[in-house]
Short mmCIF file of C-alpha atoms in Angstrom, two decimals:
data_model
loop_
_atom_site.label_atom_id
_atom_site.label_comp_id
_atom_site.label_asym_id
_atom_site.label_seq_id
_atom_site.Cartn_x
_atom_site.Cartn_y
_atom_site.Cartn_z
CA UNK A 1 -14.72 9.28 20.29
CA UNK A 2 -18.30 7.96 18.89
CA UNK A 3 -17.82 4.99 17.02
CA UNK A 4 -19.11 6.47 13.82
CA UNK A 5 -16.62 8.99 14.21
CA UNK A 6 -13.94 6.29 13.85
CA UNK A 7 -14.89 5.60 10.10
CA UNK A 8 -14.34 8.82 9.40
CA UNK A 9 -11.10 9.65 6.81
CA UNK A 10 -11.79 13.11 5.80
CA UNK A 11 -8.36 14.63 5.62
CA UNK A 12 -6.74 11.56 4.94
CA UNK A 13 -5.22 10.33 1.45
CA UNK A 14 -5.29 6.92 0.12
CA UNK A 15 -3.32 5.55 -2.62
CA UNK A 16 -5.19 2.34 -4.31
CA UNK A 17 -3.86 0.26 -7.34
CA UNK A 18 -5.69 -1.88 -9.43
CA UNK A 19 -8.35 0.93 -8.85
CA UNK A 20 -9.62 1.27 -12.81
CA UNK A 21 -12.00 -1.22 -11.87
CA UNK A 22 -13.29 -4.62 -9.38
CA UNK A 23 -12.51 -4.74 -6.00
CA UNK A 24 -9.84 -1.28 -6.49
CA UNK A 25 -12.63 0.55 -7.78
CA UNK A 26 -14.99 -0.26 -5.33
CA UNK A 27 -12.62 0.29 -2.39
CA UNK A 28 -11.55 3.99 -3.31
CA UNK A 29 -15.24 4.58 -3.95
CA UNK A 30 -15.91 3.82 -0.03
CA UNK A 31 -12.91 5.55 1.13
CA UNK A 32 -14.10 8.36 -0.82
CA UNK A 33 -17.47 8.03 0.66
CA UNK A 34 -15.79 8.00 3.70
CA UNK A 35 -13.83 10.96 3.47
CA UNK A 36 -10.85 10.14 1.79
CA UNK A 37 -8.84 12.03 -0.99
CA UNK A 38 -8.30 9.33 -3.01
CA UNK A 39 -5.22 8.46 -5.77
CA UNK A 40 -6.12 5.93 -8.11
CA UNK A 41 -3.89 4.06 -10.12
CA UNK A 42 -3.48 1.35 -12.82
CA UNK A 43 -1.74 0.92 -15.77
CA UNK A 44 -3.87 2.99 -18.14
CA UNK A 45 -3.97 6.72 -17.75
CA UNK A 46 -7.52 7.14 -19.66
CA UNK A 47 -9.13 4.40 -17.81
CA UNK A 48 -7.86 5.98 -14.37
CA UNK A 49 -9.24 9.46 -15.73
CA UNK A 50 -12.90 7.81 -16.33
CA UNK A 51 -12.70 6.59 -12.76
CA UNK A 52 -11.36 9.48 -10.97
CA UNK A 53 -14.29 11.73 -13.44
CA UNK A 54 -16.55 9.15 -11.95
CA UNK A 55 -15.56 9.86 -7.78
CA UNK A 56 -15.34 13.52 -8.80
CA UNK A 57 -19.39 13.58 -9.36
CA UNK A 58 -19.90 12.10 -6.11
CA UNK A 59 -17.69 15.03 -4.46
CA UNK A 60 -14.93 12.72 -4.27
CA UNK A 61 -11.44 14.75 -4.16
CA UNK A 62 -9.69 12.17 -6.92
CA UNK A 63 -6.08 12.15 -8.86
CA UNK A 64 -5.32 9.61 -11.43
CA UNK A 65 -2.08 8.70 -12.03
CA UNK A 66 -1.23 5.63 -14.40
CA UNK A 67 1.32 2.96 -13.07
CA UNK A 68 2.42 -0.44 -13.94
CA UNK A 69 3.22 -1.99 -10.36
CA UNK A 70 6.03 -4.29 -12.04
CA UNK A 71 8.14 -1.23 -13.11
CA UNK A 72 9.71 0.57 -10.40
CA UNK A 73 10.12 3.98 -11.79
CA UNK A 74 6.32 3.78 -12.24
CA UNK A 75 5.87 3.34 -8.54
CA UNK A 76 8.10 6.24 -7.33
CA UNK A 77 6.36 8.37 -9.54
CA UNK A 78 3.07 7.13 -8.06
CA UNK A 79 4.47 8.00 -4.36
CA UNK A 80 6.11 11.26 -5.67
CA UNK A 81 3.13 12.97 -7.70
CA UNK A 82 0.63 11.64 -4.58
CA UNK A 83 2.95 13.79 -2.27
CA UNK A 84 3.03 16.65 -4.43
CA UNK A 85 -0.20 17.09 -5.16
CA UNK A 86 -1.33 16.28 -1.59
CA UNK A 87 1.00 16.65 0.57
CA UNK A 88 0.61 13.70 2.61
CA UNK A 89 -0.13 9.61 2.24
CA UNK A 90 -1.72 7.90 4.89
CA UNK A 91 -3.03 5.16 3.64
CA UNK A 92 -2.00 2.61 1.01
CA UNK A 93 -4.00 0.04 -0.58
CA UNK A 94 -2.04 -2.56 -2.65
CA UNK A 95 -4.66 -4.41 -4.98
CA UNK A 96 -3.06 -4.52 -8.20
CA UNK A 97 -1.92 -8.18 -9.45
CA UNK A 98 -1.75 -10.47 -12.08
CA UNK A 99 -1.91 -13.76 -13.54
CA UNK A 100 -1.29 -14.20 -17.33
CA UNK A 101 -1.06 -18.21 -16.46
CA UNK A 102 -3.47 -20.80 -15.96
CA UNK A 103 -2.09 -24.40 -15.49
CA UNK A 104 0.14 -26.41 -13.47
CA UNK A 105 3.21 -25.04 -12.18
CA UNK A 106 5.61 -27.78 -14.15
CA UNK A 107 4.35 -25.46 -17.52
CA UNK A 108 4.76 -21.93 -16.25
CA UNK A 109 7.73 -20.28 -17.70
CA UNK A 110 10.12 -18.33 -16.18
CA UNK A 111 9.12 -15.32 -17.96
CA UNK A 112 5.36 -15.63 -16.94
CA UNK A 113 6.78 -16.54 -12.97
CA UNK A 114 8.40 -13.52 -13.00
CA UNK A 115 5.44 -11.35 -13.95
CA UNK A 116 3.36 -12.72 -11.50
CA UNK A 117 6.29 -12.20 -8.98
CA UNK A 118 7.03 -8.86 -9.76
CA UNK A 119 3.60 -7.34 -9.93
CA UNK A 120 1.58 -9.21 -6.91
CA UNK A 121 4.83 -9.24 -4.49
CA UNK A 122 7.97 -7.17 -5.71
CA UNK A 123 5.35 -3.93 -6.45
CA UNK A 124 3.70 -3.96 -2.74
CA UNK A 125 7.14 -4.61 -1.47
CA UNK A 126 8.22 -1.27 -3.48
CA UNK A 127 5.72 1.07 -2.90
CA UNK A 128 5.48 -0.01 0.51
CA UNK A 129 8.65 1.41 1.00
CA UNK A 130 7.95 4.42 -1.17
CA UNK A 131 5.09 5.32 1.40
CA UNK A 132 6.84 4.53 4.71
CA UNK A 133 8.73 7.63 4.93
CA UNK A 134 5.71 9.76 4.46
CA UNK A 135 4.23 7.90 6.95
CA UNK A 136 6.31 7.28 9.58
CA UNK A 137 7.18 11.48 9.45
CA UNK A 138 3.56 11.80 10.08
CA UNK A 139 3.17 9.36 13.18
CA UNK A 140 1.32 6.23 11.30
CA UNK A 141 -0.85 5.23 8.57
CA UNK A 142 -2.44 2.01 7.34
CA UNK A 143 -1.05 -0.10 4.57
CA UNK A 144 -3.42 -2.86 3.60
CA UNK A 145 -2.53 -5.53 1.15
CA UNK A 146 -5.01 -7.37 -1.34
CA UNK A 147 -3.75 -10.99 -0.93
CA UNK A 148 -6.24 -14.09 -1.63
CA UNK A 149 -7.85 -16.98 -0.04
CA UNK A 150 -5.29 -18.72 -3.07
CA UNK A 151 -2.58 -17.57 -0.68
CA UNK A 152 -4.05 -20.08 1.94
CA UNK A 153 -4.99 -23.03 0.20
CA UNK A 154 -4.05 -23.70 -3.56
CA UNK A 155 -6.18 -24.47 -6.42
CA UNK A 156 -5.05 -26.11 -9.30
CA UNK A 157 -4.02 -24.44 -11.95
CA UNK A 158 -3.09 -21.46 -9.50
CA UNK A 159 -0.18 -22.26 -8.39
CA UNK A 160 2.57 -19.39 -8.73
CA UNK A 161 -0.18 -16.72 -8.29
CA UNK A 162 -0.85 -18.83 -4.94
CA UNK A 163 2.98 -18.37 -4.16
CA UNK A 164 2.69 -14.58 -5.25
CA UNK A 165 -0.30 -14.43 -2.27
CA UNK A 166 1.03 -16.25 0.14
CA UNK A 167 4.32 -14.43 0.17
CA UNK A 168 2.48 -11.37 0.45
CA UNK A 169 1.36 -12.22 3.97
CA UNK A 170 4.34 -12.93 5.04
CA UNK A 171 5.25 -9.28 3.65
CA UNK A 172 2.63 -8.44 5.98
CA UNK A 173 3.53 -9.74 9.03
CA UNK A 174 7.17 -8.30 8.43
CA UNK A 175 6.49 -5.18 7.92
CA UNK A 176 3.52 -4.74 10.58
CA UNK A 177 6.76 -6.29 13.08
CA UNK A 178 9.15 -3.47 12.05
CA UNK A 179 6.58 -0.72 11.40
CA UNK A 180 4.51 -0.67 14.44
CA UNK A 181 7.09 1.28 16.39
CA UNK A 182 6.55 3.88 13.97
CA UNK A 183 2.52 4.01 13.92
CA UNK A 184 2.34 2.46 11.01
CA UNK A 185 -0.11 -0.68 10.44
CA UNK A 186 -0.44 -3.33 7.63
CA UNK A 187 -3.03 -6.13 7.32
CA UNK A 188 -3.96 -7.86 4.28
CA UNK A 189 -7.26 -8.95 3.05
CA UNK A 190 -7.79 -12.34 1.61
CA UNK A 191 -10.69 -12.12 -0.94
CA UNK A 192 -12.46 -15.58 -2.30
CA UNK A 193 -13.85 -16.00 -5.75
CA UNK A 194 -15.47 -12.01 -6.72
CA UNK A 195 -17.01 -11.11 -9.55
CA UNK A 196 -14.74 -9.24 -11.58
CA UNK A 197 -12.84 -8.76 -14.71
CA UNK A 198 -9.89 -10.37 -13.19
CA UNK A 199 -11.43 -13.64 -12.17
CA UNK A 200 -13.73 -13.90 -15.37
CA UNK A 201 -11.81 -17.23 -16.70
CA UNK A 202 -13.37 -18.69 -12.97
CA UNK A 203 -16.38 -18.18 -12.86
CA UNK A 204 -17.48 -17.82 -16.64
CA UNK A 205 -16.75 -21.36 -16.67
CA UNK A 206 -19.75 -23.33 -14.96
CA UNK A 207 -17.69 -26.65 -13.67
CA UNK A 208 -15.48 -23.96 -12.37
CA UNK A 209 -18.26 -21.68 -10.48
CA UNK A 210 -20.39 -25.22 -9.14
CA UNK A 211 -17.17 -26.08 -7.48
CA UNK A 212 -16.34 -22.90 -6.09
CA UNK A 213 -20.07 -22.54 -4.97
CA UNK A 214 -20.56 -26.17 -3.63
CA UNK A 215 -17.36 -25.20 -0.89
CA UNK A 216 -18.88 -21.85 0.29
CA UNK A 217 -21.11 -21.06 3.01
CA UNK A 218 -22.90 -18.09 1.49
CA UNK A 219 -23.71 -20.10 -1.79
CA UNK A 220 -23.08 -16.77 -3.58
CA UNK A 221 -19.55 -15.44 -5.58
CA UNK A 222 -18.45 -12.23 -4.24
CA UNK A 223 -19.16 -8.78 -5.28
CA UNK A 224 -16.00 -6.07 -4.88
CA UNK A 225 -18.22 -4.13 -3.14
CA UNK A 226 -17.88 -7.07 -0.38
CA UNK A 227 -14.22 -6.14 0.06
CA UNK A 228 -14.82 -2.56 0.34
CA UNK A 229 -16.02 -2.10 3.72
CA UNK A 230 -13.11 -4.24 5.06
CA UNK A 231 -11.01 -1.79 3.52
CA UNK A 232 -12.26 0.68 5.09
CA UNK A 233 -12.67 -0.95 8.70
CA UNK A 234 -8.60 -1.26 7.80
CA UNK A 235 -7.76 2.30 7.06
CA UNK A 236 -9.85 4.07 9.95
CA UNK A 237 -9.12 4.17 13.76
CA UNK A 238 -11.76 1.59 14.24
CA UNK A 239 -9.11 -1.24 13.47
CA UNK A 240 -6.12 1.10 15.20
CA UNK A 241 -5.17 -2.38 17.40
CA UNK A 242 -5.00 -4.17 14.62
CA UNK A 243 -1.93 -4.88 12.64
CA UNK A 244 -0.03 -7.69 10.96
CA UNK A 245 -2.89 -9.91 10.57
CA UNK A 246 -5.00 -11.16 7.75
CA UNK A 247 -8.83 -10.95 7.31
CA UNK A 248 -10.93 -13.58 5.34
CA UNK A 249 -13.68 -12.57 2.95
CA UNK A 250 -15.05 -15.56 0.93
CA UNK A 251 -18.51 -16.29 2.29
CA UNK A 252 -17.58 -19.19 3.93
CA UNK A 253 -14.88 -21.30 1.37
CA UNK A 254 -12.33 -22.31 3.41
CA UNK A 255 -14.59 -23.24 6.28
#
């Protein structure tokens, strides 16, 4: 097979979360690009409809479906109207999270722990599982987890969200163990500091952004665009020997 051939997706379907906007957005936009019919999700159906509207003028085949990754019926409809309007899921990106906390651990409350939990680790772990069937029935498919450089090294005021990332490599490396029989991989990418909605409380403040820039290589904060072609590397047969590991893109930060 020629090596661009590799990249190609076209017949495949991707599921991405967090995709109404950042580093979701930008990755279902290049598997689109690539091929890819692509589901995106996120909490708000009208913002999900402006993306998918948005893919569609590109010749994008897109479906919008609204889901909050920290309620589980949410998620099995997610998996359920993906596999009835398509028919198949082969790959799975899991990029929604949250962080409603910003302080040391000793003052985040239970309520806000569990949020974080629930939605950056208990909602991959679910819709992983949601997906597996479909894939494993099919012979494989990628699953590719959105962790964080956080989930290697905490900063302060980061703490549980650290936690949240750093179990979800571990999730990683578990399922890529019991899944690989079955054709199925799952890596995770570990962003640095991007540009995005998400991360505005970082780098809108400038003590914040000098630090964060003084520690990386590149000198630059990231754009989600950065993210997407490492996503897409993940979800094509150009990475089909790799599984169960975790791939840094911060421009150089925890060199």
């Amino acid at each position: 097979m020629h090596i661009k051939e590799k990249f190609n997706l076209t017949g495949k379907v991707a599921i991405i979360t967090g995709a109404s906007k950042g580093i979701g957005r930008a990755i279902a936009e290049a598997l689109g690009q690539c091929g890819a019919r692509v589901v995106v999700s996120s909490r708000k159906q009208e913002a999900v409809d402006a993306v998918a509207a948005e893919l569609k003028a590109q010749q994008i085949e897109a479906l919008a479906v609204a889901a909050h990754m920290g309620q589980e019926e949410d998620i099995q409809r997610l998996a359920s109207e993906t596999r009835k309007h398509f028919g198949r899921i082969d790959i799975l990106v899991n990029n929604a999270a949250s962080n409603p906390v910003f302080g040391p651990i000793a003052d985040t409350n239970p309520a806000a722990f569990d949020k974080i939990i629930g939605v950056n680790l208990r909602g991959p772990f679910l819709l992983s599982n949601e997906v597996y069937p479909d894939m494993r029935r099919q012979g494989g498919g990628s699953i590719i987890h959105i962790s964080s450089v956080e989930g290697l090294t905490p900063s302060p005021g980061l703490g549980i969200y650290s936690v949240s990332k750093a179990s979800l490599l571990m999730l990683t490396k578990a399922q890529a163990r019991e899944w690989g029989s079955d054709g199925i991989r799952v890596n995770a990418i570990c962003p640095g500091l991007i540009q995005t909605k998400f991360s505005r409380a970082l780098w809108e403040n400038a003590d914040v952004l000098q630090h964060f820039l003084g520690k990386t290589a590149l000198q630059r904060i990231g754009q989600p665009e950065d993210i997407a072609g490492l996503a897409v590397f993940l979800a094509s047969d150009a990475a089909v020997y790799c599984t169960g590991s975790m791939f840094i893109a911060d421009g150089g930060y925890l060199i």
